GROMACS .gro file of C-alpha atoms in nm:
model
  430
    1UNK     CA    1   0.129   2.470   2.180
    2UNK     CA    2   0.000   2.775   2.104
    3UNK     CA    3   0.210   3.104   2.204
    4UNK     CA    4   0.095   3.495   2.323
    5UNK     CA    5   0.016   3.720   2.082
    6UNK     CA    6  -0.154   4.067   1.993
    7UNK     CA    7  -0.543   4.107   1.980
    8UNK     CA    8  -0.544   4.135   1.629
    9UNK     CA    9  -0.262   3.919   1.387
   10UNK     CA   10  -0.070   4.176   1.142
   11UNK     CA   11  -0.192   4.214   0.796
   12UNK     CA   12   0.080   3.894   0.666
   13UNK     CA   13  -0.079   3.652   0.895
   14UNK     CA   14  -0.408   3.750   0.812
   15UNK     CA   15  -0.315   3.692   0.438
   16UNK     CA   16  -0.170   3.402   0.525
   17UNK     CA   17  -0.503   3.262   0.708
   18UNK     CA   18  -0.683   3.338   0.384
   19UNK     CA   19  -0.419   3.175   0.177
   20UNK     CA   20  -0.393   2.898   0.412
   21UNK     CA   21  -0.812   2.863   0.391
   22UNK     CA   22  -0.780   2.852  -0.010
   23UNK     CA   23  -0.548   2.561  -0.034
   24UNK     CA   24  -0.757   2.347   0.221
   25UNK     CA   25  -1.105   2.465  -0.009
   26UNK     CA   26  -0.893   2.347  -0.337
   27UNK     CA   27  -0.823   1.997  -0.155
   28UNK     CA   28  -1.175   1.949  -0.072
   29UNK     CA   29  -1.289   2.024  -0.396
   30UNK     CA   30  -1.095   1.859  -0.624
   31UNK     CA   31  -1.154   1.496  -0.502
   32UNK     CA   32  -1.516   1.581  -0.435
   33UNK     CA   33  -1.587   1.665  -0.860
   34UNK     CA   34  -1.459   1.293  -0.925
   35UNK     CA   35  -1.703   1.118  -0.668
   36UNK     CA   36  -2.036   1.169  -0.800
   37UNK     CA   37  -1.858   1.034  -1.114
   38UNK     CA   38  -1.781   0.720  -0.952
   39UNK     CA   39  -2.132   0.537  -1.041
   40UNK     CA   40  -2.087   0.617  -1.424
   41UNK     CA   41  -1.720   0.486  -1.429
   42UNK     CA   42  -1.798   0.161  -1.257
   43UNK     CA   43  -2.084   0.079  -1.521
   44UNK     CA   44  -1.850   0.185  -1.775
   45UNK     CA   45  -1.565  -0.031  -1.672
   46UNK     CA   46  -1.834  -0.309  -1.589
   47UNK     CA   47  -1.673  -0.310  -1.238
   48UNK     CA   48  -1.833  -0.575  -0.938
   49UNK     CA   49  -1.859  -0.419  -0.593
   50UNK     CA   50  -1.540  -0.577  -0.463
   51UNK     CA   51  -1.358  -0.481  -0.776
   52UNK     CA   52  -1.446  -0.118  -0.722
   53UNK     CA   53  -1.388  -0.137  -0.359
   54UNK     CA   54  -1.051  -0.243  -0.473
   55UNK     CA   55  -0.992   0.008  -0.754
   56UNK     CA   56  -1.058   0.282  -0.515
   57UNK     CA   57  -0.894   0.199  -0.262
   58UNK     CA   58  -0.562   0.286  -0.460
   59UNK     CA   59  -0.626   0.680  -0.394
   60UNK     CA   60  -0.569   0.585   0.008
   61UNK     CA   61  -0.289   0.303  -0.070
   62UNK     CA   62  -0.104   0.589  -0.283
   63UNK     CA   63  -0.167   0.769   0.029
   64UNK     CA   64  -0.023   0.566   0.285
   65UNK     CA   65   0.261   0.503   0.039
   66UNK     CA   66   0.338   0.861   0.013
   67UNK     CA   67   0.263   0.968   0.379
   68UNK     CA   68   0.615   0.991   0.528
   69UNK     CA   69   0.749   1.155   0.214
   70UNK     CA   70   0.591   1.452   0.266
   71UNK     CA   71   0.853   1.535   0.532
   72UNK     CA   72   1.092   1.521   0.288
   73UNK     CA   73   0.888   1.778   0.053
   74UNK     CA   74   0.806   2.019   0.338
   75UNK     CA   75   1.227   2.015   0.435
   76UNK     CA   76   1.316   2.051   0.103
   77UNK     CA   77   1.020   2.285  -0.032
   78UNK     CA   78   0.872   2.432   0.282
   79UNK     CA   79   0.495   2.359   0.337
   80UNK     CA   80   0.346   2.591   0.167
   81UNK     CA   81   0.509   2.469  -0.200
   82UNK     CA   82   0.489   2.180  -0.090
   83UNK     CA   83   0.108   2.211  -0.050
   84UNK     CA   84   0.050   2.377  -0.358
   85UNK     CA   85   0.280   2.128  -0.576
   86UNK     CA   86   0.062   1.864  -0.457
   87UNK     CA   87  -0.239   2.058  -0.533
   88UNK     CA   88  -0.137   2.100  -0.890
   89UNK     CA   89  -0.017   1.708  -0.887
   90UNK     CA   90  -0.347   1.565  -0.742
   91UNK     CA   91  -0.567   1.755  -1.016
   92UNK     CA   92  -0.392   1.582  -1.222
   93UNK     CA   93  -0.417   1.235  -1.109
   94UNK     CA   94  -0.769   1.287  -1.091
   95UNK     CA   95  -0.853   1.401  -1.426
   96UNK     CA   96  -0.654   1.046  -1.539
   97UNK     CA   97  -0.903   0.876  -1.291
   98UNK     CA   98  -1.228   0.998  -1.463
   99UNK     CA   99  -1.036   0.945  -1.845
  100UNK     CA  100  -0.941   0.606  -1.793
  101UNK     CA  101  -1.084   0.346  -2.014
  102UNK     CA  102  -0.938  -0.017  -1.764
  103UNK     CA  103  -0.946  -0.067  -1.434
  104UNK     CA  104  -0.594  -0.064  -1.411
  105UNK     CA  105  -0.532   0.269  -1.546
  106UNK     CA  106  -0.823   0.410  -1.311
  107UNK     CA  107  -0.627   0.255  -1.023
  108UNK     CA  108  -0.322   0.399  -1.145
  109UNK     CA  109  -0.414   0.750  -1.117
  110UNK     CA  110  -0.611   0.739  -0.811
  111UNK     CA  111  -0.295   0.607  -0.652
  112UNK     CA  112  -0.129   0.893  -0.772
  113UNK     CA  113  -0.359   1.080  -0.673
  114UNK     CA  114  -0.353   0.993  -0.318
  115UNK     CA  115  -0.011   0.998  -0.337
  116UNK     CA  116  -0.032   1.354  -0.397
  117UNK     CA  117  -0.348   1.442  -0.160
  118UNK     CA  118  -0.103   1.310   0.148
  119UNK     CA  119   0.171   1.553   0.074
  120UNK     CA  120  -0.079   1.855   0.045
  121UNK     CA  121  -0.260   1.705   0.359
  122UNK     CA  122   0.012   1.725   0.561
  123UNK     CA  123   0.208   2.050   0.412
  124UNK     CA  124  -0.095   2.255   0.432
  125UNK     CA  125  -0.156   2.129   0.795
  126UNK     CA  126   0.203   2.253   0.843
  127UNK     CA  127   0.122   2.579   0.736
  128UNK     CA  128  -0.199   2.614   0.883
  129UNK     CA  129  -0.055   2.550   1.227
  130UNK     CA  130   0.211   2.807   1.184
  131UNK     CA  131  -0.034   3.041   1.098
  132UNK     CA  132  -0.229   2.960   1.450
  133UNK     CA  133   0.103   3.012   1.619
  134UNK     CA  134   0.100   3.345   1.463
  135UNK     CA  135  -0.250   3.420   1.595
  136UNK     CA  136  -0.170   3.279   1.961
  137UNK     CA  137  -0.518   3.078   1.912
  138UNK     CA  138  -0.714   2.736   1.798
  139UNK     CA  139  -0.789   2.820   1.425
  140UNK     CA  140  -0.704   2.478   1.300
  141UNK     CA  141  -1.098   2.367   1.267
  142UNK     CA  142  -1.148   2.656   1.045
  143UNK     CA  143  -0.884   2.535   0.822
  144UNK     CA  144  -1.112   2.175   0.810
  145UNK     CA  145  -1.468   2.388   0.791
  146UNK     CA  146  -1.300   2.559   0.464
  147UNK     CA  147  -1.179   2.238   0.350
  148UNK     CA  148  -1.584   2.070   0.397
  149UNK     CA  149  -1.692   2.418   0.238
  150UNK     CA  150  -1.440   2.345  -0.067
  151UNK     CA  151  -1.586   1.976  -0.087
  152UNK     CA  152  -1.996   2.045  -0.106
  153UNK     CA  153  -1.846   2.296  -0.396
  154UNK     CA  154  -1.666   2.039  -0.527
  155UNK     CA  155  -1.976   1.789  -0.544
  156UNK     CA  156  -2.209   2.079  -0.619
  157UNK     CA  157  -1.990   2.143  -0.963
  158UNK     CA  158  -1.993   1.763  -1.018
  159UNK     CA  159  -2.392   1.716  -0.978
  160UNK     CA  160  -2.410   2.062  -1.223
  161UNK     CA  161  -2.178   1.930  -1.463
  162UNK     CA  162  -2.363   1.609  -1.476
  163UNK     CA  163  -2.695   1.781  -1.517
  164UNK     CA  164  -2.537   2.006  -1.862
  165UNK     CA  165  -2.458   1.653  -1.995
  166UNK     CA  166  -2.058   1.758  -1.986
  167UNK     CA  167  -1.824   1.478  -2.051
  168UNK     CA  168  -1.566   1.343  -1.760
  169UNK     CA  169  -1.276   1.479  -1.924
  170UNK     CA  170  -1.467   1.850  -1.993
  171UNK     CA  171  -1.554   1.868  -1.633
  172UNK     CA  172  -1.253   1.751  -1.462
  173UNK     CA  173  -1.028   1.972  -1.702
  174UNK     CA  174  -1.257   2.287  -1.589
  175UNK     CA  175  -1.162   2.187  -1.227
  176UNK     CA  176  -0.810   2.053  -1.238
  177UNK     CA  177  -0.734   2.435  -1.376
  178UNK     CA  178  -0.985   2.603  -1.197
  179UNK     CA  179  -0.780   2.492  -0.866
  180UNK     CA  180  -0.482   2.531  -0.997
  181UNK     CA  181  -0.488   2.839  -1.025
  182UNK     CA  182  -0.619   2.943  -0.726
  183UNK     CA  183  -0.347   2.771  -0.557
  184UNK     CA  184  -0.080   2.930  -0.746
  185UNK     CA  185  -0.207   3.251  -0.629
  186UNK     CA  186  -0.264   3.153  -0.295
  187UNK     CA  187   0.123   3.051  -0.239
  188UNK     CA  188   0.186   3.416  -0.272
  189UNK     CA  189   0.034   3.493   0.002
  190UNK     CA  190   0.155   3.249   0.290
  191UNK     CA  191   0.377   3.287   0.564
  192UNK     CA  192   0.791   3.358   0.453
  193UNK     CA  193   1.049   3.200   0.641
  194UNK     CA  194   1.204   2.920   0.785
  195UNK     CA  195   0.912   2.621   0.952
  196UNK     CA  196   1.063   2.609   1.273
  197UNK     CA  197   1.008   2.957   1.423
  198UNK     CA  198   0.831   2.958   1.775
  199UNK     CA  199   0.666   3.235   1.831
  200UNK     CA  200   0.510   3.628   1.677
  201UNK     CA  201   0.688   3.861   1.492
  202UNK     CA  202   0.998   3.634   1.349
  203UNK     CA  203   0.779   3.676   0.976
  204UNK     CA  204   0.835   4.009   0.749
  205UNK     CA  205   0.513   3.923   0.561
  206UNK     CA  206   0.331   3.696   0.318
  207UNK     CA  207   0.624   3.548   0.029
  208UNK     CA  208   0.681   3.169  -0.054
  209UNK     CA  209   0.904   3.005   0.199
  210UNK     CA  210   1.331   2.993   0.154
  211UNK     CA  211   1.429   2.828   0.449
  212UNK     CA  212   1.454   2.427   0.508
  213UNK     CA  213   1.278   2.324   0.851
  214UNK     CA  214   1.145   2.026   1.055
  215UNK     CA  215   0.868   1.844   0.915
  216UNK     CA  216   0.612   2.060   1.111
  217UNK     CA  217   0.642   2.405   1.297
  218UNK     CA  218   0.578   2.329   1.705
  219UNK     CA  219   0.667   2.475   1.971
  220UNK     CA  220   0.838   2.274   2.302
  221UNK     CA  221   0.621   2.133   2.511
  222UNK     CA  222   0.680   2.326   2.867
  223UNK     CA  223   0.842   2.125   3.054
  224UNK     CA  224   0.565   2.133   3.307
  225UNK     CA  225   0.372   1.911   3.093
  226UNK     CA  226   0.689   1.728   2.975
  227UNK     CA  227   0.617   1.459   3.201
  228UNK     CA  228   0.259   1.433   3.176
  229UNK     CA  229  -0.028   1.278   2.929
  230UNK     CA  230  -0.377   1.171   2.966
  231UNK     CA  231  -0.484   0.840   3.066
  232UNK     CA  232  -0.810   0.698   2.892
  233UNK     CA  233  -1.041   0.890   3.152
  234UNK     CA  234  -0.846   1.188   3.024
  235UNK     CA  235  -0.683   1.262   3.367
  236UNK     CA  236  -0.329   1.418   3.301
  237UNK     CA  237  -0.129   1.163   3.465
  238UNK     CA  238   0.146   1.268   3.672
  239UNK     CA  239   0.529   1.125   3.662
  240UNK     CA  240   0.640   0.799   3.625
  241UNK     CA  241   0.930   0.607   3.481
  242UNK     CA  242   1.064   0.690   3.137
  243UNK     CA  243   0.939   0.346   3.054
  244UNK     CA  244   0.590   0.441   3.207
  245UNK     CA  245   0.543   0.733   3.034
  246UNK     CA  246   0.695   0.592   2.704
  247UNK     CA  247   0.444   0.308   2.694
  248UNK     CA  248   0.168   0.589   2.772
  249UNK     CA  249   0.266   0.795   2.537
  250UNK     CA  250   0.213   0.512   2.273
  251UNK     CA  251  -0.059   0.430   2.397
  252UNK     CA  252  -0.268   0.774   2.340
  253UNK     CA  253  -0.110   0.796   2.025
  254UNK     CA  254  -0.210   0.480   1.915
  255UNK     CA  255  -0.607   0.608   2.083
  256UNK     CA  256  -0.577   0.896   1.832
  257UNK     CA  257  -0.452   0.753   1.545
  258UNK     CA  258  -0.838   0.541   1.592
  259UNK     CA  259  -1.014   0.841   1.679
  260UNK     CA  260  -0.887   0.971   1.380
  261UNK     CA  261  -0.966   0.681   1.143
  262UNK     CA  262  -1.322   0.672   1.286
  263UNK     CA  263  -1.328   1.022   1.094
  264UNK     CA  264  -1.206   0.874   0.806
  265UNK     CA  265  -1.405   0.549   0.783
  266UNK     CA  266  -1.728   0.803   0.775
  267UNK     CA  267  -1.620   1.018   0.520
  268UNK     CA  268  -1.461   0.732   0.292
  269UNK     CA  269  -1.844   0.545   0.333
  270UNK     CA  270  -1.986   0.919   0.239
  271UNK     CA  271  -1.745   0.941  -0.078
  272UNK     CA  272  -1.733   0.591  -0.189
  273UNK     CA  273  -2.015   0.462  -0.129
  274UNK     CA  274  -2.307   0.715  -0.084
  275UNK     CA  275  -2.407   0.759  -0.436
  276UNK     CA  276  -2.407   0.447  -0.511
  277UNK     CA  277  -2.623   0.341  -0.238
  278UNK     CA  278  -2.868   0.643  -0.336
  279UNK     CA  279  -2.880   0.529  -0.647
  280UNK     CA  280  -2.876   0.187  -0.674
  281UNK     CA  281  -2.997   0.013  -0.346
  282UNK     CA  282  -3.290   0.331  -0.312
  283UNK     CA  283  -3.326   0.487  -0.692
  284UNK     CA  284  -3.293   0.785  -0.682
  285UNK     CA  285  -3.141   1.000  -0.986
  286UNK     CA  286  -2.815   0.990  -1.038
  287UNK     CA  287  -2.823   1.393  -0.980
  288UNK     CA  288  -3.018   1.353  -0.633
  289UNK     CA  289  -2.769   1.055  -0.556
  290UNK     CA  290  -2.494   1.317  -0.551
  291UNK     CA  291  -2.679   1.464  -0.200
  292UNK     CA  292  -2.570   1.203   0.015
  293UNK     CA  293  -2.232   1.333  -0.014
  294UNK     CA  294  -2.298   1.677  -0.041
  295UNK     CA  295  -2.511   1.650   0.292
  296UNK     CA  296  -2.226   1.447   0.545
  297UNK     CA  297  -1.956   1.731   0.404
  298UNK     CA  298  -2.191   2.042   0.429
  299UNK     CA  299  -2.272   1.901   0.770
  300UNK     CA  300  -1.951   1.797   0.856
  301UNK     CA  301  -1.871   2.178   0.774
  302UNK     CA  302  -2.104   2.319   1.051
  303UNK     CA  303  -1.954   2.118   1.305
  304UNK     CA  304  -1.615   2.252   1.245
  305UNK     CA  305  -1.767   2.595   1.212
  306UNK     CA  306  -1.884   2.579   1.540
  307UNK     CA  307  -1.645   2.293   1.696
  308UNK     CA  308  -1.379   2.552   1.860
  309UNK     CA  309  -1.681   2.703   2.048
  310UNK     CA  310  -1.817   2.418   2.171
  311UNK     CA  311  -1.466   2.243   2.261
  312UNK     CA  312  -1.410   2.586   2.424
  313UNK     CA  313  -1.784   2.528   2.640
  314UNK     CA  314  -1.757   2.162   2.695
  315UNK     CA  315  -1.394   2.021   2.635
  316UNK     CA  316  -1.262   1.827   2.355
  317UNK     CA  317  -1.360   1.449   2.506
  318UNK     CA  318  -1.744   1.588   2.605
  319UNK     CA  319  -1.779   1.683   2.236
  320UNK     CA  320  -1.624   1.371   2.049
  321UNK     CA  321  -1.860   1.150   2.239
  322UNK     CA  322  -2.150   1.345   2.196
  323UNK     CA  323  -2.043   1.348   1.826
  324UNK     CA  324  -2.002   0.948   1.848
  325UNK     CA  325  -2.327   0.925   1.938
  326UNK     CA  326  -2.448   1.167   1.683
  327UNK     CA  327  -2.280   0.938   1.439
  328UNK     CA  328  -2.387   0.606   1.545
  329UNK     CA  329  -2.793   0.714   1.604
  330UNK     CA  330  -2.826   0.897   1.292
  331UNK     CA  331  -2.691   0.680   1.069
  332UNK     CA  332  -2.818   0.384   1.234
  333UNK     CA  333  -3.152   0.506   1.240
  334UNK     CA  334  -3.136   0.571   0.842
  335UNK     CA  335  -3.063   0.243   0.751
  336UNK     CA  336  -3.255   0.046   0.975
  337UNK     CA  337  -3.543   0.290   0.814
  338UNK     CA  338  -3.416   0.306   0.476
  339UNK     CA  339  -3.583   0.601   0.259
  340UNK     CA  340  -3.407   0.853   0.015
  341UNK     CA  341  -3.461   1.160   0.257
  342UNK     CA  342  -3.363   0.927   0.542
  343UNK     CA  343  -3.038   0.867   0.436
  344UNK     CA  344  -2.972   1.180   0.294
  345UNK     CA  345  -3.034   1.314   0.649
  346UNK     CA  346  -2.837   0.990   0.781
  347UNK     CA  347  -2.514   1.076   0.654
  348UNK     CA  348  -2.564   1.442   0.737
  349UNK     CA  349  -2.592   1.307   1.097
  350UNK     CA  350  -2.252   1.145   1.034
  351UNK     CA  351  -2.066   1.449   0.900
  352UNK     CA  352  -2.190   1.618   1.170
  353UNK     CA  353  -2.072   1.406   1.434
  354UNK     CA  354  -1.728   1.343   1.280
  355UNK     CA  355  -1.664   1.699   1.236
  356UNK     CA  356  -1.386   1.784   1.500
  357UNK     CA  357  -1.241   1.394   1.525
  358UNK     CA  358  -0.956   1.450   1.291
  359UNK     CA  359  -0.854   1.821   1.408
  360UNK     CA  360  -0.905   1.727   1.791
  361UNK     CA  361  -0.674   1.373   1.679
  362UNK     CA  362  -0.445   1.626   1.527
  363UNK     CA  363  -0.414   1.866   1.767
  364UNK     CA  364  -0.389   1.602   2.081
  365UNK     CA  365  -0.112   1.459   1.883
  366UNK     CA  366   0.048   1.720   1.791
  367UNK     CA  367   0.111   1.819   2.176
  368UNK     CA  368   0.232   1.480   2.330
  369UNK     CA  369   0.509   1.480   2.555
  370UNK     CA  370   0.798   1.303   2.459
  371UNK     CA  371   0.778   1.314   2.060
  372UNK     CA  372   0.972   1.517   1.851
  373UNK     CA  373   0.802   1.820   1.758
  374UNK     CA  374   0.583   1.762   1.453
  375UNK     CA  375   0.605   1.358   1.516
  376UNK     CA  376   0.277   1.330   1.648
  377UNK     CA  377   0.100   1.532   1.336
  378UNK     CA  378   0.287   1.317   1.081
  379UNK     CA  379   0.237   0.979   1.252
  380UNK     CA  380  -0.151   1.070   1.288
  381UNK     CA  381  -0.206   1.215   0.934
  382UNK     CA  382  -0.034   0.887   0.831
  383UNK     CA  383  -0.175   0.642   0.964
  384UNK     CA  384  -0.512   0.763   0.970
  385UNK     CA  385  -0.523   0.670   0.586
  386UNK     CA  386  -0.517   0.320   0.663
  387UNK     CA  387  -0.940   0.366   0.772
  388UNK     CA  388  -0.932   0.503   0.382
  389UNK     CA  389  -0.772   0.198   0.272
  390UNK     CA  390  -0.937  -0.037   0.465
  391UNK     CA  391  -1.286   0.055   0.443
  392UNK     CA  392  -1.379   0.040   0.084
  393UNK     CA  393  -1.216  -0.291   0.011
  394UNK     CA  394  -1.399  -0.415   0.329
  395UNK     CA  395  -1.722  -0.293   0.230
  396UNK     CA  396  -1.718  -0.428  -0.089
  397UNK     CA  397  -1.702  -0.782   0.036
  398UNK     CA  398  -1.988  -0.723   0.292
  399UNK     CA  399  -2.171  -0.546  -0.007
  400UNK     CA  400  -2.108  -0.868  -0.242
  401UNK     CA  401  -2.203  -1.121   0.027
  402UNK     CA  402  -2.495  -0.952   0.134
  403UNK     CA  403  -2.630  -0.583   0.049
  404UNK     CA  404  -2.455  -0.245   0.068
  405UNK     CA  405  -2.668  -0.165   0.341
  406UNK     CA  406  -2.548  -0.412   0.504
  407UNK     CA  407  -2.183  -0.275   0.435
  408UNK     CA  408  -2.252   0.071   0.554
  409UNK     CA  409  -2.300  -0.079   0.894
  410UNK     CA  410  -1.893   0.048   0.891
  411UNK     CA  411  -2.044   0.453   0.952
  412UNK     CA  412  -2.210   0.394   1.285
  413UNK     CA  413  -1.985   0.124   1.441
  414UNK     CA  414  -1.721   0.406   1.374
  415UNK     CA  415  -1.947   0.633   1.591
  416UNK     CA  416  -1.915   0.402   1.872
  417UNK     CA  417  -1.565   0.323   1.847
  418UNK     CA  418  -1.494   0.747   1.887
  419UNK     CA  419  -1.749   0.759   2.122
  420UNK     CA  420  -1.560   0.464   2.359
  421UNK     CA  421  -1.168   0.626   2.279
  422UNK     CA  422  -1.253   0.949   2.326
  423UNK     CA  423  -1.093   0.920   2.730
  424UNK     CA  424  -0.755   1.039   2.548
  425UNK     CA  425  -0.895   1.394   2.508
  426UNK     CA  426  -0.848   1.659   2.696
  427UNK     CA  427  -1.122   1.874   2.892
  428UNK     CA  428  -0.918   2.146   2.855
  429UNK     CA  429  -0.962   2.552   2.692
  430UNK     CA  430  -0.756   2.684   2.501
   0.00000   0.00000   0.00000
């Protein structure tokens, strides 16, 4: 819930914004410089379709592994270290990815990788929602618009690298220290303090964090709304049993944990797949193959740009349908009518429409009655990988018993499934 607070933030919390904004760019671009690699490991490997659906899906099974432990760092660290250690941690997994010379070793650091992507996920969340407390309004989609901004860079230094003929291991060194360090220097810059505090001027100014604290920073749910969620309509529903609302409660949560992987599902087809579907199935170059990703990010990035402003206009549920739709059409469209520019502008439609699914999910959840307070964030961000490890195992079957076009189907039937579960968002302003 967000909390009262002057017009404009003090100059800690603005640091901290920025600060907040640099770790989400690093995450975006340091998985983003090993996708358009991707094509050139799997030919060097000599990797089938299902085999490198399996392989990658290790970066989302070291995920899922991982997920609850980054509680444990955020208690123990606070977010923001936490964040950055698994910054510095994830570079590193995914320089091993592009130097590995087996399958199994390539697996190996992906999953380590993911591993450590799922404790900065959720730490710099964390942060990034104490920092909107601070402000006293929705910034969280500007968090996930830096984080699209950090992965077209990302892809942008990949398809450049490629182009000056660098090797893997030059390039991923450059940007395994590149974001390192801009990390590092971020951390000095984000809130001080313990997680837990509720509300403005309990900060003295930007520092790395001391205290221990809950998993996330939240503040109560009023108790006005203590006894109230949404139904599927998105109706707040009023009283009932503890059992009632229990069983409702589960109920939206388990709604946003699929609105959630719908997000997912579109980005994982976007990063594992979209280059090689470019560049196999429709030829192009491997440095024009690169676009497909580049375009569903730097779209996705506009959406979030503009997502509180529209949530603020229409309401959260109006949007994620509309963005459904979006989804579903546009990518439907390009590969019924497959053409390089088509798809290019296919998955743009998908980023796009997916652009507020996971910070809407996150938010929602993050506000449910009856949960402890950061229960709903952790439980979301977690299980929300499983559309990460599900999808590119999946589409690597459908891709080896009939075509990857074929596979891809996965983008807009996760359009339609946001478009039907989007009932469990609120209308609301906020």
């Amino acid at each position: 819930m967000t909390v009262e607070a002057p017009s404009r933030p003090a100059l800690a919390e603005r640091q901290a914004r920025v600060a907040v904004a640099v770790l989400f760019f690093t995450n975006g671009a340091l998985f983003a410089n090993l996708l358009p690699r991707y094509p050139q490991i799997k030919a060097d490997l000599g990797l089938s379709n299902s085999l490198y659906g399996l392989a990658v899906a290790a970066f989302p099974a070291g995920a899922i592994a991982a997920g609850l432990a980054a509680g444990v760092a955020i208690r123990r660290l606070g977010s923001a270290r936490a964040a950055v250690l698994g910054t510095l941690l994830t570079g590193a997994g995914i320089l091993a990815a592009g130097l590995a010379d087996s399958v199994v070793l390539f697996a190996g650091a992906l999953f380590l990788a993911g591993a450590m992507d799922a404790v900065t996920d959720v730490a710099q969340n964390a942060h990034g929602l104490r920092v909107q407390r601070r402000y006293g309004r929705s910034i969280i989609n500007s968090f996930h618009a830096v984080w699209s901004i950090g992965a077209v860079a990302g892809g942008s230094m990949a398809a450049a690298a490629i182009a000056l003929g660098l090797s893997r291991g030059q390039h991923l060194t450059i940007s395994a220290v590149v974001f390192a360090v801009a990390a590092c220097i971020a951390l000095r810059y984000c809130l001080s303090g313990p997680e837990t505090e509720t509300g403005p001027g309990t900060e003295t100014g930007p520092g790395t964090e001391t205290g221990p604290g809950a998993e996330t920073a939240n503040d109560p749910v009023p108790a006005s709304e203590s006894a109230s969620v949404p139904d599927i309509g998105g109706r707040v529903e009023g009283a009932g049993g503890p059992g009632t609302r229990g069983r409702r409660t589960v109920y939206v949560l388990a709604a946003l944990v699929l609105i959630a992987t719908a997000g997912t599902l579109v980005e994982d087809a976007g990063s594992s797949w979209a280059t090689l579907y470019l560049s196999g199935s429709l030829h192009a170059s491997v440095t024009l193959a690169a676009f497909g990703y580049i375009a569903l990010v730097g779209a996705q990035f506009i959406g979030r740009v503009i997502g509180d402003r529209l949530v603020d206009r229409f309401g959260q549920r109006t949007v994620a349908r509309a963005g459904g739709l979006i989804t579903a059409a546009g990518m439907g469209l390009a590969l019924a009518v497959p053409s390089v520019p088509g798809t290019v502008l296919g998955f743009a439609a998908a980023g796009l429409g997916v652009a507020t699914l996971v910070p809407a999910a996150m938010h929602e959840a993050d506000e449910l009655p009856g949960l402890k307070p950061g229960s709903g964030l952790a439980i979301v961000s977690w299980l929300m990988r499983l559309g990460f490890l599900a999808s590119p195992p999946i589409v690597g079957l459908v891709t080896d018993a009939t075509s990857l076009r074929v596979g891809l189907l996965v983008v807009p039937l996760a359009g339609l499934l946001a478009f039907l579960l989007a009932g469990v968002l609120r209308n609301r302003h906020h």
